[in-house]
GROMACS .gro file of C-alpha atoms in nm:
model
  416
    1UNK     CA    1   0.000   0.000   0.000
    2UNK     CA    2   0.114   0.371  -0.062
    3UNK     CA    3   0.045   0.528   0.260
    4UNK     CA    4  -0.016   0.879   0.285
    5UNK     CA    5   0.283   0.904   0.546
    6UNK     CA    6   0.503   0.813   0.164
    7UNK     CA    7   0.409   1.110   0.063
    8UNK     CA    8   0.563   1.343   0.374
    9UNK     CA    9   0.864   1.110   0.400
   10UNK     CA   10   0.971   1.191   0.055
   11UNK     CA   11   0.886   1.565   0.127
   12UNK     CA   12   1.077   1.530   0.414
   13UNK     CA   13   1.357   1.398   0.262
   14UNK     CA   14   1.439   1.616  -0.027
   15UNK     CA   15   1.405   1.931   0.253
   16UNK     CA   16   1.689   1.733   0.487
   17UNK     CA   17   1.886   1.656   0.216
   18UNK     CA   18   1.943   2.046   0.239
   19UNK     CA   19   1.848   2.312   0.011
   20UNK     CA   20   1.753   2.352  -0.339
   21UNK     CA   21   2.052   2.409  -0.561
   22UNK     CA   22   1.931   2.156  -0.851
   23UNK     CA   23   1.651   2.312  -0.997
   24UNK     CA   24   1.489   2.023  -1.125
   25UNK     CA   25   1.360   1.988  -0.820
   26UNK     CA   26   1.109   2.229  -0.785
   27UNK     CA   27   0.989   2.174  -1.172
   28UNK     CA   28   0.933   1.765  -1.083
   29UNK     CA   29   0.701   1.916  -0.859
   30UNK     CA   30   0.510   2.123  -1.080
   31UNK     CA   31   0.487   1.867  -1.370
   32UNK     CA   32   0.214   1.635  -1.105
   33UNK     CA   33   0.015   1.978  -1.004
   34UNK     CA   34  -0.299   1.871  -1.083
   35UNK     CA   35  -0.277   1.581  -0.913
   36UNK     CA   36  -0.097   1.699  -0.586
   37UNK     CA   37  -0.386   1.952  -0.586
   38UNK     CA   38  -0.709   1.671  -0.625
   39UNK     CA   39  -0.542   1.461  -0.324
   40UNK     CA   40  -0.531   1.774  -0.125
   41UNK     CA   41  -0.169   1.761  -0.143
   42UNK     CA   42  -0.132   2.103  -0.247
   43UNK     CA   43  -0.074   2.276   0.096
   44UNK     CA   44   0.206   2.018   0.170
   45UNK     CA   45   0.335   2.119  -0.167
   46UNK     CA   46   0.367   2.483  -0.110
   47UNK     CA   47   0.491   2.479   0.239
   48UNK     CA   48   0.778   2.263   0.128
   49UNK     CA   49   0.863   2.488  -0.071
   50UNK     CA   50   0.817   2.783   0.152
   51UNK     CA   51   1.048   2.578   0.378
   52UNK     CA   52   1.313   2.578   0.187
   53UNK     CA   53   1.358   2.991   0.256
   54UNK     CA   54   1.502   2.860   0.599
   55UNK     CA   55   1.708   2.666   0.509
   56UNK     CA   56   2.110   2.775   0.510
   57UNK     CA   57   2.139   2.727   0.153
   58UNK     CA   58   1.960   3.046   0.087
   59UNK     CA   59   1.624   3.219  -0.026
   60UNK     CA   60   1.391   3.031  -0.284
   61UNK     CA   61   1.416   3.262  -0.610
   62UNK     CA   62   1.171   3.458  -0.542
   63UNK     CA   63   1.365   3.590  -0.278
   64UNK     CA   64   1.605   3.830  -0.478
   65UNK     CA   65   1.668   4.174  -0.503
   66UNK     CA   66   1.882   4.209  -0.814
   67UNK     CA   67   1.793   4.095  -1.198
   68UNK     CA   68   2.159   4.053  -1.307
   69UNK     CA   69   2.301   3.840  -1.054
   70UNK     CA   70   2.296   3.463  -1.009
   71UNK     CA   71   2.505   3.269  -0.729
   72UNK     CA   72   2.632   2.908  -0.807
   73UNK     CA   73   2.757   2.720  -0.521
   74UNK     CA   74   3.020   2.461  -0.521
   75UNK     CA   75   3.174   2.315  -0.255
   76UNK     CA   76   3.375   2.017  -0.120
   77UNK     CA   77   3.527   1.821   0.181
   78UNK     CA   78   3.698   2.153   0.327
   79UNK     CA   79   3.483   2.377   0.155
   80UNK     CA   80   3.127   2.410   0.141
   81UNK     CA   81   3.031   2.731   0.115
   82UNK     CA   82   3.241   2.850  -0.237
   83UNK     CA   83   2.996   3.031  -0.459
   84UNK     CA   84   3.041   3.173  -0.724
   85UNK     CA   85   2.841   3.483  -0.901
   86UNK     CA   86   2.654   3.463  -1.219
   87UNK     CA   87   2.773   3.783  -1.436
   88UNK     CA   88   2.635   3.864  -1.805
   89UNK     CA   89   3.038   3.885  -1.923
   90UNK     CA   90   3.030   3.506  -1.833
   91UNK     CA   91   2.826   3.170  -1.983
   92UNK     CA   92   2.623   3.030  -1.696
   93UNK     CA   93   2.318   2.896  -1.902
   94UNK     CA   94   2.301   2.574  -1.716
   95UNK     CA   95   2.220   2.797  -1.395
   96UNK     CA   96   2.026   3.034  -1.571
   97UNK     CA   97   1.829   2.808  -1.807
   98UNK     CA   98   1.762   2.567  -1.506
   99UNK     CA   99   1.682   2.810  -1.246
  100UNK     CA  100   1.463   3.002  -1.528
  101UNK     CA  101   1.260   2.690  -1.538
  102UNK     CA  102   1.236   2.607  -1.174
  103UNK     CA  103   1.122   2.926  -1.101
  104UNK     CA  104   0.888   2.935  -1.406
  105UNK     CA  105   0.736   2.602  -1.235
  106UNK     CA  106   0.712   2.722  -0.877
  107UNK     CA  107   0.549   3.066  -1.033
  108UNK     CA  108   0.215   2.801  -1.138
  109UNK     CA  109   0.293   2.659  -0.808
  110UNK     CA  110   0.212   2.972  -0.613
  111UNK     CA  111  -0.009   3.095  -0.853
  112UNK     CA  112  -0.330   3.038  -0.651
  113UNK     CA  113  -0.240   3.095  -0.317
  114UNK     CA  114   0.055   3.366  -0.288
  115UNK     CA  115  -0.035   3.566  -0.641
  116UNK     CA  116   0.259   3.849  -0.544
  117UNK     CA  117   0.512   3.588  -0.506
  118UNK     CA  118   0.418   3.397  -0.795
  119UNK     CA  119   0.467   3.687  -1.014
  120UNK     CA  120   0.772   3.801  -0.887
  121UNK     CA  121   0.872   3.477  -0.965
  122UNK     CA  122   0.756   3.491  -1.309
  123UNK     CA  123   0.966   3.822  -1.361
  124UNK     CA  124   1.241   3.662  -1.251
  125UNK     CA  125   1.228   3.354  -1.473
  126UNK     CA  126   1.198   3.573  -1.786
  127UNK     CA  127   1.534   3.715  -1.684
  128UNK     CA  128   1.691   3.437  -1.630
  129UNK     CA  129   1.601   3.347  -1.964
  130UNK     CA  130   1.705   3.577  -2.159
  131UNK     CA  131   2.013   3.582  -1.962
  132UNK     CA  132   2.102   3.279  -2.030
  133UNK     CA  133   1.973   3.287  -2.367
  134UNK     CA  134   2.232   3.608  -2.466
  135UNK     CA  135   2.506   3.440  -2.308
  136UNK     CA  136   2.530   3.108  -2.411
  137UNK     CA  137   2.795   2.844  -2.316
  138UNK     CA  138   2.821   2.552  -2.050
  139UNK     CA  139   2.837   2.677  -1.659
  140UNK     CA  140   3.156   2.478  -1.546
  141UNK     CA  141   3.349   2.606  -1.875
  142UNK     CA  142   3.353   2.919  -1.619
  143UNK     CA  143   3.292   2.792  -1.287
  144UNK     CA  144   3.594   2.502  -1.362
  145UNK     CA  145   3.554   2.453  -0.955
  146UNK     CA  146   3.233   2.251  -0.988
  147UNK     CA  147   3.346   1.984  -1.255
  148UNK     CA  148   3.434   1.739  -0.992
  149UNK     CA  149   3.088   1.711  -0.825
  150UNK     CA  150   2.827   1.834  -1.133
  151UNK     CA  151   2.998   1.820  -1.502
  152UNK     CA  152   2.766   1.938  -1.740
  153UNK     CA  153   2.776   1.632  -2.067
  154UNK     CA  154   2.468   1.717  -2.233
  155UNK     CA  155   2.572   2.136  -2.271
  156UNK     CA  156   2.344   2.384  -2.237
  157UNK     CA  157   2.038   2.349  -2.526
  158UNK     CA  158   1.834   2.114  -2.348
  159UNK     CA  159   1.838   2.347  -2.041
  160UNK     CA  160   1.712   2.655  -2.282
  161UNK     CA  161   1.410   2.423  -2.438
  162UNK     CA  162   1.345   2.320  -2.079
  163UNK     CA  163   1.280   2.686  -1.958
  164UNK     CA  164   1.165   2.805  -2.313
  165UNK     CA  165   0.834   2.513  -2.225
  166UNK     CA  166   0.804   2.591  -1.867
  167UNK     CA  167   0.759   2.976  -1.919
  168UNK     CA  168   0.542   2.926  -2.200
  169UNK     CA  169   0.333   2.688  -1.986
  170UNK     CA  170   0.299   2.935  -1.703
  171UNK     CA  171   0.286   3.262  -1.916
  172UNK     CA  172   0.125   3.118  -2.265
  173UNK     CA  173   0.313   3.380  -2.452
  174UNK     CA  174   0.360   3.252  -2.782
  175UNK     CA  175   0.688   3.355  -2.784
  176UNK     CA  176   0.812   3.119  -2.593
  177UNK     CA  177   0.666   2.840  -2.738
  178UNK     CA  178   0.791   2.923  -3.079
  179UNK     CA  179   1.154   2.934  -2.919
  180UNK     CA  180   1.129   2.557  -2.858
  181UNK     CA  181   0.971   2.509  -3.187
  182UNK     CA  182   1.224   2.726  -3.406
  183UNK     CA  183   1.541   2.577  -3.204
  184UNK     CA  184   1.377   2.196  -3.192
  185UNK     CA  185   1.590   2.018  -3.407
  186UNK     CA  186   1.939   2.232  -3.320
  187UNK     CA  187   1.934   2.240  -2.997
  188UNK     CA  188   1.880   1.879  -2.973
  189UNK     CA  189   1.490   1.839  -2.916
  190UNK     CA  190   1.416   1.630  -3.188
  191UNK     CA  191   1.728   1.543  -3.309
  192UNK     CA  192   1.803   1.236  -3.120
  193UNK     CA  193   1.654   0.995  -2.855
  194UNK     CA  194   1.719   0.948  -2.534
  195UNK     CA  195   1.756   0.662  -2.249
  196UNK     CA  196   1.801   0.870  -1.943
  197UNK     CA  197   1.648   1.198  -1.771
  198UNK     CA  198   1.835   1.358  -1.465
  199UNK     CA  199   1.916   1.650  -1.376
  200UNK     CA  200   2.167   1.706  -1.598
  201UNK     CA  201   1.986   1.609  -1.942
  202UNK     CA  202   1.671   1.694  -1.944
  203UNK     CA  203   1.527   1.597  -2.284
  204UNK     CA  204   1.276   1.326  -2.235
  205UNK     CA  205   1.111   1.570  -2.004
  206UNK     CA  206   1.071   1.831  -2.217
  207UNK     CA  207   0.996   1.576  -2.484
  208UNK     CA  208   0.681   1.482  -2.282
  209UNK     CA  209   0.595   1.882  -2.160
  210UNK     CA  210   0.593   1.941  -2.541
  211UNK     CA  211   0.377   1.597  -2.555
  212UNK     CA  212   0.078   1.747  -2.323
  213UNK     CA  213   0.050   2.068  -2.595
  214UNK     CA  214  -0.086   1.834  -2.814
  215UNK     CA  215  -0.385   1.754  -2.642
  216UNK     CA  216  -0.520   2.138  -2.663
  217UNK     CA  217  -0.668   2.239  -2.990
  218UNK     CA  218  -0.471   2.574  -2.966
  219UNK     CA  219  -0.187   2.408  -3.108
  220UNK     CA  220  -0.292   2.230  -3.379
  221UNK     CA  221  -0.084   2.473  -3.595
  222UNK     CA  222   0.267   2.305  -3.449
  223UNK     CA  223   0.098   2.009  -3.437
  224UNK     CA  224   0.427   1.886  -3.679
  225UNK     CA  225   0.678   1.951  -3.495
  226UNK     CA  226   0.549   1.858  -3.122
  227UNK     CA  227   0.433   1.535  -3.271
  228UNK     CA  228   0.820   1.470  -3.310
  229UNK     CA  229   0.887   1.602  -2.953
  230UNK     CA  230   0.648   1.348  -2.857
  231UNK     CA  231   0.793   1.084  -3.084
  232UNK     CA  232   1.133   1.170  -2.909
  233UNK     CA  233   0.976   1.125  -2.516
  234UNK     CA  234   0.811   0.776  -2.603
  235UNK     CA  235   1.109   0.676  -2.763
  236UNK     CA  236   1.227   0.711  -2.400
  237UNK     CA  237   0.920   0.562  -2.222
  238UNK     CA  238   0.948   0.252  -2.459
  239UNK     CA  239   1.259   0.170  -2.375
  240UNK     CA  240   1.193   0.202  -1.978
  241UNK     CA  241   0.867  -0.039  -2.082
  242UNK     CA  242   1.209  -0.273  -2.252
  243UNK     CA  243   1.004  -0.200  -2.615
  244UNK     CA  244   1.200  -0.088  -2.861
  245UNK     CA  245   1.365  -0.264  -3.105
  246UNK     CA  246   1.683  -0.128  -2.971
  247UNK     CA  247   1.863   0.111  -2.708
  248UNK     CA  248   1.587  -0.018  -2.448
  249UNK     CA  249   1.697   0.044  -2.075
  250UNK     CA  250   1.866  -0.222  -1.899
  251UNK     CA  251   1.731  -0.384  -1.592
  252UNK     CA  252   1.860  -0.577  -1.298
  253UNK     CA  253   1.788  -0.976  -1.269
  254UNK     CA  254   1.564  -0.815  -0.981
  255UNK     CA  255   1.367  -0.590  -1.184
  256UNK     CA  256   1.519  -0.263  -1.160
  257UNK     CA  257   1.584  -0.007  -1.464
  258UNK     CA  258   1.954   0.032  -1.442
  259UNK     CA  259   2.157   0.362  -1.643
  260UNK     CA  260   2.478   0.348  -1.445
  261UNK     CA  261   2.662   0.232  -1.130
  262UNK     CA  262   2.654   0.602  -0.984
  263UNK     CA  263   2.359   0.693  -0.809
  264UNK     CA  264   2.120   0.509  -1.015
  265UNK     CA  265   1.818   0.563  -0.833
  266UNK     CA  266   1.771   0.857  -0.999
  267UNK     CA  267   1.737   0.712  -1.326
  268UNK     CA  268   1.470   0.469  -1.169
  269UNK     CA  269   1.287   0.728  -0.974
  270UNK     CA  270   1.246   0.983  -1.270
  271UNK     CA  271   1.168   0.714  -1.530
  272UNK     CA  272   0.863   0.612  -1.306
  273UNK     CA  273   0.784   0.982  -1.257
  274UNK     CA  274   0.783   1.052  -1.638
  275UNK     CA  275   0.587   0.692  -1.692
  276UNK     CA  276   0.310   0.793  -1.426
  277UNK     CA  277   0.261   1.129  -1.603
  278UNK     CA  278   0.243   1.005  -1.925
  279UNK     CA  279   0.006   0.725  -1.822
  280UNK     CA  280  -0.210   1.002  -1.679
  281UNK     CA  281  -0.183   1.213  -2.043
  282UNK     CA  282  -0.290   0.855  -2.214
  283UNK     CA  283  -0.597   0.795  -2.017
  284UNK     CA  284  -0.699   1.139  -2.004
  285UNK     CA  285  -0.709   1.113  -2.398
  286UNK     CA  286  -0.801   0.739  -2.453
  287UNK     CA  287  -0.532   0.656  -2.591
  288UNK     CA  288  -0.205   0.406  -2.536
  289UNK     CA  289   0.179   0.420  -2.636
  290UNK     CA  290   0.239   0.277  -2.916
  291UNK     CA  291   0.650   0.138  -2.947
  292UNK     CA  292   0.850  -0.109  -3.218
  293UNK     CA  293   0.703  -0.407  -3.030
  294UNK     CA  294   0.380  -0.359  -2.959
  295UNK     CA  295   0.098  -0.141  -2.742
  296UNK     CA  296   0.114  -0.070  -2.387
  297UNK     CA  297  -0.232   0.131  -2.243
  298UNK     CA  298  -0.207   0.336  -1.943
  299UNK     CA  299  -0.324   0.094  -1.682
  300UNK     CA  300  -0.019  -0.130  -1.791
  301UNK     CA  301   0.219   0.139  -1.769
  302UNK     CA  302   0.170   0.250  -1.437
  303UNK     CA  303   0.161  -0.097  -1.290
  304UNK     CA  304   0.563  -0.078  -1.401
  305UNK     CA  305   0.599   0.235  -1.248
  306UNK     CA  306   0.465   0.076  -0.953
  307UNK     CA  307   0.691  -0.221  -0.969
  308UNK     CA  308   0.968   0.016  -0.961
  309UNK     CA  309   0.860   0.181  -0.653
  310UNK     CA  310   0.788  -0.162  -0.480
  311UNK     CA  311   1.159  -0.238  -0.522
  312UNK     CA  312   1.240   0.077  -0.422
  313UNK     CA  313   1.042   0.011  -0.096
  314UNK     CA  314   1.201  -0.339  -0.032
  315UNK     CA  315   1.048  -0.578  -0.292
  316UNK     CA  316   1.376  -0.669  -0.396
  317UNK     CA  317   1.632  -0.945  -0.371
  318UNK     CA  318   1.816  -0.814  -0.067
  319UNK     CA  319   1.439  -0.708   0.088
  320UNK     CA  320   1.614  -0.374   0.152
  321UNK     CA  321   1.397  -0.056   0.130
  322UNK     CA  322   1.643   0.196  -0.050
  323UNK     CA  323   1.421   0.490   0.092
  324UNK     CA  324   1.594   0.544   0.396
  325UNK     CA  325   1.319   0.544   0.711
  326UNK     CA  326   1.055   0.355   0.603
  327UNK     CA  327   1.008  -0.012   0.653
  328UNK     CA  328   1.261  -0.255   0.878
  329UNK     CA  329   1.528  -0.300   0.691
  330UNK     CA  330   1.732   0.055   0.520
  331UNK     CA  331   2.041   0.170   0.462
  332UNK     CA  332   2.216   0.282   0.810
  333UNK     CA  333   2.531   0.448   0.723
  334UNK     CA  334   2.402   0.702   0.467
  335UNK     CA  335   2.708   0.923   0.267
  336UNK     CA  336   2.585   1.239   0.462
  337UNK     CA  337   2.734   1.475   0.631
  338UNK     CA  338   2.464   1.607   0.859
  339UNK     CA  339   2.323   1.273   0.873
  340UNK     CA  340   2.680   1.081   0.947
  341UNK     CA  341   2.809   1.374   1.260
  342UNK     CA  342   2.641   1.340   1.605
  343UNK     CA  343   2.475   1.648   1.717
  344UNK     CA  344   2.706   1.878   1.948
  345UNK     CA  345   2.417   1.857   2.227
  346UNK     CA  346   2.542   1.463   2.213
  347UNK     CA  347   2.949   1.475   2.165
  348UNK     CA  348   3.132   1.810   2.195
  349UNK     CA  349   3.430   1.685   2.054
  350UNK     CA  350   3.565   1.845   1.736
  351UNK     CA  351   3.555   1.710   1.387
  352UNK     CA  352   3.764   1.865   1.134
  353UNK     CA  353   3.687   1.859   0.783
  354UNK     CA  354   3.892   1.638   0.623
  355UNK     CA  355   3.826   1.350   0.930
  356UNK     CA  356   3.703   1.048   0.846
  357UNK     CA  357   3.339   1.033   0.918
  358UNK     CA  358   3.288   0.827   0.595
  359UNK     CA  359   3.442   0.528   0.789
  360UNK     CA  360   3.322   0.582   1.099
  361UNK     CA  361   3.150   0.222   1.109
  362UNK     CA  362   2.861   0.277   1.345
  363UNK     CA  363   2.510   0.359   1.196
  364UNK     CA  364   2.392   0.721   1.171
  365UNK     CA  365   2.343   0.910   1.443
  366UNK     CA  366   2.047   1.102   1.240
  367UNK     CA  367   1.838   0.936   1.043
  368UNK     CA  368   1.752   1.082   0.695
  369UNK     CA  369   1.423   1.016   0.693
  370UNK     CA  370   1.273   0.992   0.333
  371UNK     CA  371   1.601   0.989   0.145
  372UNK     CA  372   1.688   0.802  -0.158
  373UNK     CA  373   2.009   0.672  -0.199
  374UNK     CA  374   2.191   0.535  -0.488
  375UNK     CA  375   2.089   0.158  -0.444
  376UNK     CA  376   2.196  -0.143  -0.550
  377UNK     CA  377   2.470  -0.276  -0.892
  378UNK     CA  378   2.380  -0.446  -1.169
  379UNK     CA  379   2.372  -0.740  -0.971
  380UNK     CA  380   2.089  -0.587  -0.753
  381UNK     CA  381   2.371  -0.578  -0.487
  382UNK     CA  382   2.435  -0.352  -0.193
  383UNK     CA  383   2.709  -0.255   0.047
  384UNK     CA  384   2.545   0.010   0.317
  385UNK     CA  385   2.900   0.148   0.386
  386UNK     CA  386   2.969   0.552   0.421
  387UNK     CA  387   3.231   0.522   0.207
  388UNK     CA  388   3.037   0.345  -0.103
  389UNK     CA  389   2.934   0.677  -0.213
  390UNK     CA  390   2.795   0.587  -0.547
  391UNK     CA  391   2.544   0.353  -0.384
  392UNK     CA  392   2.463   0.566  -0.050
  393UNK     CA  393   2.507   0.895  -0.122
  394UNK     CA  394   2.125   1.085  -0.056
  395UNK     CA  395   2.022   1.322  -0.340
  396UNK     CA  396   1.747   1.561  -0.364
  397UNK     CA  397   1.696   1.510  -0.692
  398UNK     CA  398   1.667   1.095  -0.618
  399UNK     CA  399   1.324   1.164  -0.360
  400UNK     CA  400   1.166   1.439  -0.549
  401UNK     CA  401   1.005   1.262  -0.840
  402UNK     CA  402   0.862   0.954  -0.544
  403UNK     CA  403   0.625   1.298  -0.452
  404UNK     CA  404   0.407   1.280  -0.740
  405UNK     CA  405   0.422   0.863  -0.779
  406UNK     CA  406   0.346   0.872  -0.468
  407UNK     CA  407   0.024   1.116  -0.477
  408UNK     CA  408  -0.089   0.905  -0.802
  409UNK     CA  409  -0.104   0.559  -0.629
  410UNK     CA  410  -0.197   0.676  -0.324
  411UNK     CA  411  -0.519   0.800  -0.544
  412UNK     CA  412  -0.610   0.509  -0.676
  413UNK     CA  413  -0.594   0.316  -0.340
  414UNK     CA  414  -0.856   0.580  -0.233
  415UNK     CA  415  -1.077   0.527  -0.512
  416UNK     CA  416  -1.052   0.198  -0.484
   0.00000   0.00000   0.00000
C-alpha cells in the first residue's frame, strides 16, 4: 500500500537533504500539479517549498533583489560554502536556463495561493532566460571549480528548451513556445533519442511537456513539430517499458531499470515519474503508447511504475527498502554529512573537515528520513557502507520525483 505518510517522507527527505541548488527539483514538482492539488496535497506542496527559505542554503528565487546576478555554489570536503556569481560577461546557461525553469514552475505553483510571489517569480524567470539565452555556453566552462561534483555532458540546449516550455506553460506567450519550436531540431529536441532523464539532461522531459501541448486544440498549428517532440519522449518511455527494437533500458535480474553504477536511483525514480505522467496524459485522452514491439495502455504502464517503486520500498532481492526510514530493513550508514556527525548537544568533541566520518563504522546518528540513496549494482547488490558513495550517497533530486508517484497511487488506493 502507498500510505499517505510516503508522501511526507519523501517531502521530508528532499528538505533534509538540504536546500535547493538543482533546480529540477522544484519543476518535478510542478509537472504532477494537478494531481498533488485533487489529493489535497497542495498545501504540503507549497509549504515545502516555503520551507526551503530557511534553510542555510539560501532564499527560494523569489527571494532576490537584483535581476543581473545569479550565485552558483560549489563546494567540497573543506569547503562548502564557495559560490560563485553569475555575471552577463560570463556563460552560466546551465544555472540560468535551469533556475529560469524552476522558477517558471514554482510561479504556477504559487499561482493560486501567494499571487505576489508567484509573479515576482515569473519576472524573474523571464530574466533568467534571456540571460542565459544572450550568453550562451556551458556553466563549469567558467565555474571550472564545480566539474568534480556536477559536469555538465549534455551542454546547455536542453536546459534553454526546458525553460523556453516551462515559461510558456505558465505565461502562454507565444513567444516562448515558438523558441522551442524554431530551435527543436538544433538544440537537440528532436534530433536524437534518449535513455536517461536527470538533472543534468533533461530531454525526455521536455519531450513529454511538449507531448501534453498536443492535447489542446490551440496548437494544432505546431501540431508537426510537437508530434516529433512526442515521438522523441516515447522513444524514452518505450525503452523504460524494454520495447523498442533497440537502445531499451537495462534492468537488474531483480527488476530494476539500471543507467549506471553512480547513483542510479535517480534514473529509476524519474523514469517512473515521467511513466506515471504520461500514463495520466494517455488515459486522459483514450489513448495508449504505441513502441516497435507492440501497445502498452495506461493501466499497464503504471503498474511498471509501480513495480519500480515496490523495489524501491524493499520488494527486492536483498528485501532492503532503498528509501531510507521507512520499513525494517534501510540503509544505516548514509554518505551524509549532517546525517553521518552526532549532534554537538550529544558529543562536543571536534571534527575537522577532512576526518574520516565516511568510515566511521557505526550507523547514523540522524536518520535521513525519506532519502533516496543510490541503491543497488547491476547485480541488484548492496554494500550500506559511508564510504560506497555511489550507492549511499542521498540526493534531492533521487526523492523528489517519489512525490508525485506517490500522490498518483496513493489515489487510486482511495478510489478503490
Amino acid at each position: 500500500m502507498v500510505h499517505p505518510a510516503l508522501f511526507i517522507k519523501a517531502m521530508e527527505g528532499i528538505i533534509r537533504c538540504g536546500g535547493h541548488h538543482l533546480a529540477l527539483v522544484v519543476s518535478i514538482f510542478s509537472f504532477f500539479l494537478p494531481v498533488c492539488k485533487s489529493l489535497n496535497y497542495g498545501e504540503a506542496l507549497h509549504k515545502s517549498l516555503l520551507y526551503f527559505a530557511t534553510q542555510r542554503s539560501g532564499p527560494t528565487g523569489g527571494g532576490w533583489s537584483h535581476g543581473s546576478l545569479l550565485l552558483a555554489t560549489a563546494g567540497g570536503h573543506d569547503n562548502i560554502t564557495a559560490s560563485l556569481q553569475s555575471r552577463p560577461n560570463q556563460t552560466r546557461v546551465r544555472c540560468g536556463g535551469g533556475t529560469s525553469a524552476a522558477m517558471a514552475a514554482a510561479s504556477i505553483v504559487f499561482r493560486t495561493t501567494n499571487p505576489s510571489y508567484s509573479s515576482m517569480l515569473l519576472e524573474h524567470a523571464e530574466q533568467l532566460f534571456e540571460f542565459g539565452d544572450e550568453y550562451r555556453g556551458k556553466y563549469d566552462d567558467s565555474i571550472e571549480e564545480v566539474r568534480g561534483y556536477y559536469p555538465s555532458s549534455s551542454g546547455y540546449n536542453d536546459e534553454l528548451l526546458w525553460a523556453s516550455l516551462w515559461l510558456y506553460k505558465a505565461t502562454k506567450r507565444d513567444y516562448y513556445l515558438s523558441f522551442a519550436l524554431r530551435n527543436a531540431l538544433s538544440f537537440g529536441g528532436i534530433a536524437w533519442p534518449v535513455n536517461e532523464f536527470s538533472w543534468d539532461i533533461k530531454y525526455a522531459g521536455l519531450q513529454i511537456i511538449a507531448s501534453m501541448l498536443l492535447t489542446e486544440e490551440m496548437h494544432k498549428k505546431q501540431e508537426k513539430i510537437l508530434k516529433e517532440y512526442q515521438s522523441r519522449g516515447e522513444h524514452y518511455l518505450c525503452g523504460c517499458l524494454n520495447l523498442n527494437k533497440v537502445d531499451n533500458v537495462k534492468r537488474t535480474r531483480g527488476g530494476l531499470l539500471y543507467t549506471r553504477q553512480w547513483n542510479n536511483m535517480q534514473y529509476v525514480s524519474n523514469a517512473a515519474f515521467l511513466l506515471t505522467v504520461y500514463s495520466e496524459l494517455l488515459q486522459a485522452t483514450n489513448q495508449k503508447l504505441h513502441c516497435h514491439r507492440g501497445k502498452m495502455g495506461p493501466e499497464e504502464i503504471l503498474s511498471f511504475a509501480k513495480s519500480q517503486i515496490d523495489y524501491i520500498l524493499g520488494d527486492n532481492p536483498m528485501a532492503i527498502s532503498y528509501l531510507v526510514g521507512f520499513g525494517p530493513t534501510y540503509p544505516q550508514r548514509v554518505h551524509h554529512r549532517g546525517s553521518s556527525l552526532p549532534s554537538y548537544t550529544k558529543s562536543r568533541e571536534f571534527i575537522g573537515c577532512m576526518q574520516g566520518y565516511s568510515y566511521w563504522r557505526d550507523p547514523n546518528p540522524n536518520v535521513l528520513v525519506g532519502a533516496l540513496v543510490g541503491g543497488p549494482d547491476l547485480n541488484d547488490e548492496f554494500r550500506d557502507e559511508r564510504s560506497n558513495y555511489m550507492q549511499t550517497e542521498a540526493c534531492k533530486y533521487n526523492t523528489a520525483p517519489l512525490v508525485g508517484v506517490f500522490a498518483k497511487l496513493h489515489s487510486l488506493e482511495n478510489d478503490s
